[in-house]
Structure formats: C-alpha cells, structure tokens
Amino acid sequence: MSKLLIFAAPSGAGKTTIVHHLLNHFDSISFSVSATTRAQRPHERDGEDYYFLSAETFKQLIEEDAFVEWEEVYKNQFYGTLKREIERLWQENKDIIFDIDVKGALNIKKAYPEVSLSVFIKPPSPEALFERLRNRRTESEESLRIRMARVSEELMYEDRFDQVLVNDDLEVALLEAEKIVGDFLTSSHDDTHHQ
Ligand code: 5GP
C-alpha cells in the first residue's frame, strides 16, 4: 500500500528544499504535482512543478469534483490536488510526497488518515524567514508582504500535525526529515493506524 507524506510550512521555511532532498533520497517516493492558477516562474516546468491552469479550467475542475482538496492560497491564486494525480501515482505503486499549504495538508490527512503522515516544517523565527524569502528574489516587495502576513496565521496550525520539523540548520533538518520519513515508510499499517 502506498503511503502519503504531506509536508506543509509557512512560505520560506525551506519546505521545497527538504521535499526535493527526500525525493532524491528515497526511490519509492514521487512528487504529487498540484494544479495552480498562479503564473509560471521562469525555472518551472508545466507538468513537473505544477499543472499551470487558467482560472476558468480550474473552476471547471472544481465543479467536476476533480480535486481531493483545493485552496485559494492567495487572492485569486488557486492551488489544488487532483484526484487523478494521486490515482496515477498509486497505480505506479509509489509513495507520494506533497508540498502544500497547511489547510490542504490537513484535508489530505483527513481524506486518507491511515496511510498519511503530516509534517509541519517550522521556520526558526519570523525575521529569519523574512530574510530567506527576500534572498530568494522570486517575489516582488508586495508579494513578500502578502506572504509574510500569511505566515503568522499558518504557524497556528502546528499542533494539528503528526510531526514538527524545525528547520534552523538545514543539514540537521534534512537528516531529521530522512529519519521521520524512513521510519514511517517502514512502519506497518497497524503502527500508522495507532499514531
Ligand atoms: P508557491 O506559489 O510558492 O509555489 O506555493 C504557495 C503555497 O501553495 C505553498 O505553501 C505551497 O505548498 C501551496 N500549495 C502548492 N500546491 C498546493 C495544493 O495542491 N494545495 C494546496 N492547498 N496548497 C498548495
């Protein structure tokens, strides 16, 4: 049975780096490609990083009940996990890793409680987070401000996750992520059920 590894974090907590590391480290894991209506960034590839959709197509898919979960993460920017994406990876017998927002993470966990592990990645401090986001230089000042406003809201969800991973020192966080995921992938169904 495939397992679901759900990673959520406030923007800039290092989630994407950790998720990429785990994808390289564990052969059995594949990335769940989300659908989004936000603009494609220069280094991103359609169908690999996201399925980039028009707002119209996205809304059509909502009506068709094609999503396990979807959120308007930022105003007029929709993100969602397609049922057919999970089914595709299931058919390949893959464990599935998700890089999604905190609400989406809890909804996936609710939809598949017995096979899911939810992990909250915690940034060291709001200041450090702001610096990281700014250094990333993918965001305008306005978009930075919007993202930071969201962080304090997202930090309140920490307690509802199975595991909390503090990303203070990245090397340490990567090792801890390997351990958390390794333990979960080798645990029997019964262990996960009683977590
Ligand atoms: P970004 O625009 O930086 O790629 O993503 C913004 C936020 O949306 C991140 O927290 C990311 O994890 C989240 N996100 C990406 N895909 C999904 C999804 O399918 N569902 C939900 N709920 N959030 C997502």
Short mmCIF file of C-alpha atoms and ligand atoms in Angstrom, two decimals:
data_model
loop_
_atom_site.label_atom_id
_atom_site.label_comp_id
_atom_site.label_asym_id
_atom_site.label_seq_id
_atom_site.Cartn_x
_atom_site.Cartn_y
_atom_site.Cartn_z
CA MET A 1 0.00 0.00 0.00
CA SER A 2 1.38 3.42 -0.92
CA LYS A 3 1.88 5.94 1.82
CA LEU A 4 1.31 9.66 1.74
CA LEU A 5 3.90 12.10 3.09
CA ILE A 6 2.36 15.51 3.50
CA PHE A 7 4.73 18.43 4.02
CA ALA A 8 3.41 21.86 4.90
CA ALA A 9 5.09 25.00 6.13
CA PRO A 10 4.85 28.73 6.11
CA SER A 11 6.30 30.13 2.89
CA GLY A 12 10.10 30.18 3.03
CA ALA A 13 10.50 27.61 5.81
CA GLY A 14 12.62 25.52 3.46
CA LYS A 15 9.90 23.07 2.56
CA THR A 16 10.74 22.74 -1.12
CA THR A 17 14.43 22.05 -0.39
CA ILE A 18 13.50 19.35 2.11
CA VAL A 19 10.95 17.77 -0.22
CA HIS A 20 13.49 17.67 -3.10
CA HIS A 21 16.05 16.09 -0.82
CA LEU A 22 13.61 13.34 0.18
CA LEU A 23 12.71 12.69 -3.46
CA ASN A 24 16.41 12.11 -4.22
CA HIS A 25 16.98 10.03 -1.13
CA PHE A 26 14.05 7.58 -1.35
CA ASP A 27 13.45 5.76 -4.64
CA SER A 28 9.90 4.80 -3.76
CA ILE A 29 8.70 8.40 -3.44
CA SER A 30 7.13 10.50 -6.20
CA PHE A 31 6.02 14.11 -6.10
CA SER A 32 2.35 14.97 -6.30
CA VAL A 33 2.12 17.67 -8.95
CA SER A 34 -0.53 20.20 -7.93
CA ALA A 35 -2.67 22.31 -10.19
CA THR A 36 -2.42 26.09 -9.85
CA THR A 37 -3.65 29.28 -11.47
CA ARG A 38 -0.63 31.34 -10.42
CA ALA A 39 1.86 32.50 -13.05
CA GLN A 40 4.63 30.11 -14.02
CA ARG A 41 8.09 31.17 -12.75
CA PRO A 42 10.97 31.08 -15.26
CA HIS A 43 12.65 27.91 -13.93
CA GLU A 44 9.40 25.99 -13.53
CA ARG A 45 8.09 23.32 -15.89
CA ASP A 46 4.47 22.67 -16.63
CA GLY A 47 3.54 19.13 -15.57
CA GLU A 48 6.61 18.77 -13.34
CA ASP A 49 6.42 21.59 -10.80
CA TYR A 50 2.74 22.31 -11.31
CA TYR A 51 -0.02 21.88 -13.83
CA PHE A 52 -0.47 25.54 -14.75
CA LEU A 53 -4.13 26.14 -15.48
CA SER A 54 -6.33 29.10 -16.35
CA ALA A 55 -8.79 30.21 -13.67
CA GLU A 56 -11.57 29.04 -15.96
CA THR A 57 -10.21 25.50 -16.26
CA PHE A 58 -9.53 25.34 -12.54
CA LYS A 59 -13.12 26.34 -11.73
CA GLN A 60 -14.44 23.81 -14.21
CA LEU A 61 -12.44 21.10 -12.43
CA ILE A 62 -13.86 22.21 -9.06
CA GLU A 63 -17.34 21.77 -10.49
CA GLU A 64 -16.46 18.33 -11.78
CA ASP A 65 -15.31 17.38 -8.24
CA ALA A 66 -11.87 16.57 -9.65
CA PHE A 67 -9.92 17.75 -6.58
CA VAL A 68 -9.17 15.96 -3.29
CA GLU A 69 -8.60 19.43 -1.87
CA TRP A 70 -8.11 22.92 -3.21
CA GLU A 71 -7.47 26.32 -1.62
CA GLU A 72 -7.36 29.93 -2.70
CA VAL A 73 -3.93 30.22 -1.04
CA TYR A 74 -3.51 33.86 -2.12
CA LYS A 75 -6.17 36.12 -3.54
CA ASN A 76 -7.11 34.86 -7.00
CA GLN A 77 -4.38 32.22 -6.84
CA PHE A 78 -5.84 28.76 -6.60
CA TYR A 79 -3.91 25.59 -5.78
CA GLY A 80 -5.26 22.06 -5.62
CA THR A 81 -4.50 18.35 -5.59
CA LEU A 82 -6.20 16.44 -8.38
CA LYS A 83 -7.71 13.05 -7.58
CA ARG A 84 -6.34 11.72 -10.84
CA GLU A 85 -2.79 12.75 -9.83
CA ILE A 86 -2.99 10.59 -6.69
CA GLU A 87 -4.55 7.73 -8.67
CA ARG A 88 -1.79 7.96 -11.28
CA LEU A 89 0.95 7.60 -8.66
CA TRP A 90 -0.95 4.90 -6.82
CA GLN A 91 -1.10 2.87 -9.97
CA GLU A 92 2.68 3.12 -10.20
CA ASN A 93 2.90 1.80 -6.62
CA LYS A 94 4.66 4.94 -5.48
CA ASP A 95 4.67 6.57 -2.09
CA ILE A 96 3.53 10.14 -2.61
CA ILE A 97 5.01 13.35 -1.23
CA PHE A 98 3.00 16.58 -1.10
CA ASP A 99 4.28 20.14 -0.84
CA ILE A 100 1.09 22.01 0.03
CA ASP A 101 -0.31 24.66 2.34
CA VAL A 102 -1.32 23.87 5.94
CA LYS A 103 -5.07 23.63 5.31
CA GLY A 104 -4.61 21.45 2.26
CA ALA A 105 -2.28 19.20 4.25
CA LEU A 106 -4.84 18.64 6.97
CA ASN A 107 -7.52 17.92 4.37
CA ILE A 108 -5.40 15.26 2.67
CA LYS A 109 -4.68 13.72 6.05
CA LYS A 110 -8.42 13.66 6.74
CA ALA A 111 -9.16 12.03 3.38
CA TYR A 112 -6.52 9.28 3.84
CA PRO A 113 -5.90 9.10 7.61
CA GLU A 114 -4.46 5.61 7.85
CA VAL A 115 -1.74 5.91 5.25
CA SER A 116 -0.73 9.54 5.76
CA LEU A 117 1.97 11.27 7.75
CA SER A 118 1.64 15.04 8.08
CA VAL A 119 4.80 17.02 8.79
CA PHE A 120 4.90 20.71 9.71
CA ILE A 121 8.17 22.42 8.87
CA LYS A 122 8.82 25.23 11.28
CA PRO A 123 11.00 28.19 10.38
CA PRO A 124 13.44 29.40 13.08
CA SER A 125 11.95 32.89 13.54
CA PRO A 126 9.84 35.40 11.57
CA GLU A 127 12.94 37.54 10.97
CA ALA A 128 14.96 34.66 9.56
CA LEU A 129 12.03 33.73 7.41
CA PHE A 130 11.67 37.21 6.01
CA GLU A 131 15.38 37.26 5.13
CA ARG A 132 15.12 33.92 3.38
CA LEU A 133 12.17 34.99 1.32
CA ARG A 134 13.87 38.21 0.36
CA ASN A 135 17.10 36.41 -0.62
CA ARG A 136 15.13 34.07 -2.82
CA ARG A 137 14.32 37.05 -5.04
CA THR A 138 11.39 35.37 -6.72
CA GLU A 139 8.97 37.77 -5.05
CA SER A 140 8.19 41.44 -5.51
CA GLU A 141 8.05 43.59 -2.32
CA GLU A 142 4.27 43.49 -2.48
CA SER A 143 4.15 39.73 -2.82
CA LEU A 144 6.71 39.44 0.03
CA ARG A 145 4.45 41.48 2.27
CA ILE A 146 1.45 39.31 1.44
CA ARG A 147 3.40 36.12 2.06
CA MET A 148 4.69 37.34 5.45
CA ALA A 149 1.18 38.29 6.53
CA ARG A 150 0.15 34.72 5.94
CA VAL A 151 2.97 33.19 7.99
CA SER A 152 1.67 34.06 11.47
CA GLU A 153 -1.68 32.56 10.55
CA GLU A 154 -0.05 29.36 9.33
CA LEU A 155 2.10 28.98 12.45
CA MET A 156 -1.06 28.38 14.48
CA TYR A 157 -1.65 25.04 12.76
CA GLU A 158 1.49 23.38 14.08
CA ASP A 159 -0.27 21.36 16.82
CA ARG A 160 -2.53 19.59 14.36
CA PHE A 161 0.33 17.83 12.56
CA ASP A 162 1.76 14.37 13.29
CA GLN A 163 5.33 15.70 13.33
CA VAL A 164 7.02 19.09 13.64
CA LEU A 165 10.41 19.54 11.99
CA VAL A 166 12.34 22.68 12.93
CA ASN A 167 14.39 23.99 10.04
CA ASP A 168 17.03 26.02 11.83
CA ASP A 169 20.16 24.35 10.47
CA LEU A 170 19.32 22.87 7.06
CA GLU A 171 21.78 19.95 7.27
CA VAL A 172 20.26 18.85 10.58
CA ALA A 173 16.73 19.28 9.25
CA LEU A 174 17.50 17.13 6.18
CA LEU A 175 18.79 14.29 8.35
CA GLU A 176 15.82 14.51 10.64
CA ALA A 177 13.45 14.51 7.66
CA GLU A 178 15.15 11.33 6.36
CA LYS A 179 14.65 9.68 9.74
CA ILE A 180 11.00 10.69 10.09
CA VAL A 181 10.16 9.51 6.58
CA GLY A 182 12.30 6.36 6.76
CA ASP A 183 10.60 5.30 9.99
CA PHE A 184 7.16 5.96 8.59
CA LEU A 185 7.78 4.08 5.33
CA THR A 186 8.99 1.00 7.19
CA SER A 187 6.25 1.07 9.84
CA SER A 188 3.44 -1.45 9.41
CA HIS A 189 -0.08 -0.36 8.65
CA ASP A 190 -1.02 -1.15 12.25
CA ASP A 191 1.59 1.28 13.65
CA THR A 192 0.34 4.10 11.45
CA HIS A 193 -3.22 3.40 12.43
CA HIS A 194 -2.45 3.91 16.09
CA GLN A 195 -0.30 7.02 15.74
P1 5GP B 1 4.14 28.66 -4.40
O1 5GP B 1 3.35 29.71 -5.13
O2 5GP B 1 5.25 29.26 -3.57
O3 5GP B 1 4.63 27.55 -5.31
O4 5GP B 1 3.15 27.96 -3.38
C1 5GP B 1 2.40 28.72 -2.47
C2 5GP B 1 1.79 27.80 -1.43
O5 5GP B 1 0.79 26.96 -2.02
C3 5GP B 1 2.83 26.87 -0.79
O6 5GP B 1 2.58 26.79 0.60
C4 5GP B 1 2.51 25.56 -1.47
O7 5GP B 1 2.93 24.47 -0.69
C5 5GP B 1 1.00 25.65 -1.59
N1 5GP B 1 0.45 24.64 -2.50
C6 5GP B 1 1.04 24.10 -3.59
N2 5GP B 1 0.26 23.19 -4.14
C7 5GP B 1 -0.87 23.10 -3.39
C8 5GP B 1 -2.05 22.30 -3.44
O8 5GP B 1 -2.25 21.44 -4.30
N3 5GP B 1 -2.98 22.52 -2.50
C9 5GP B 1 -2.82 23.45 -1.52
N4 5GP B 1 -3.80 23.54 -0.62
N5 5GP B 1 -1.72 24.21 -1.43
C10 5GP B 1 -0.75 24.05 -2.35
#
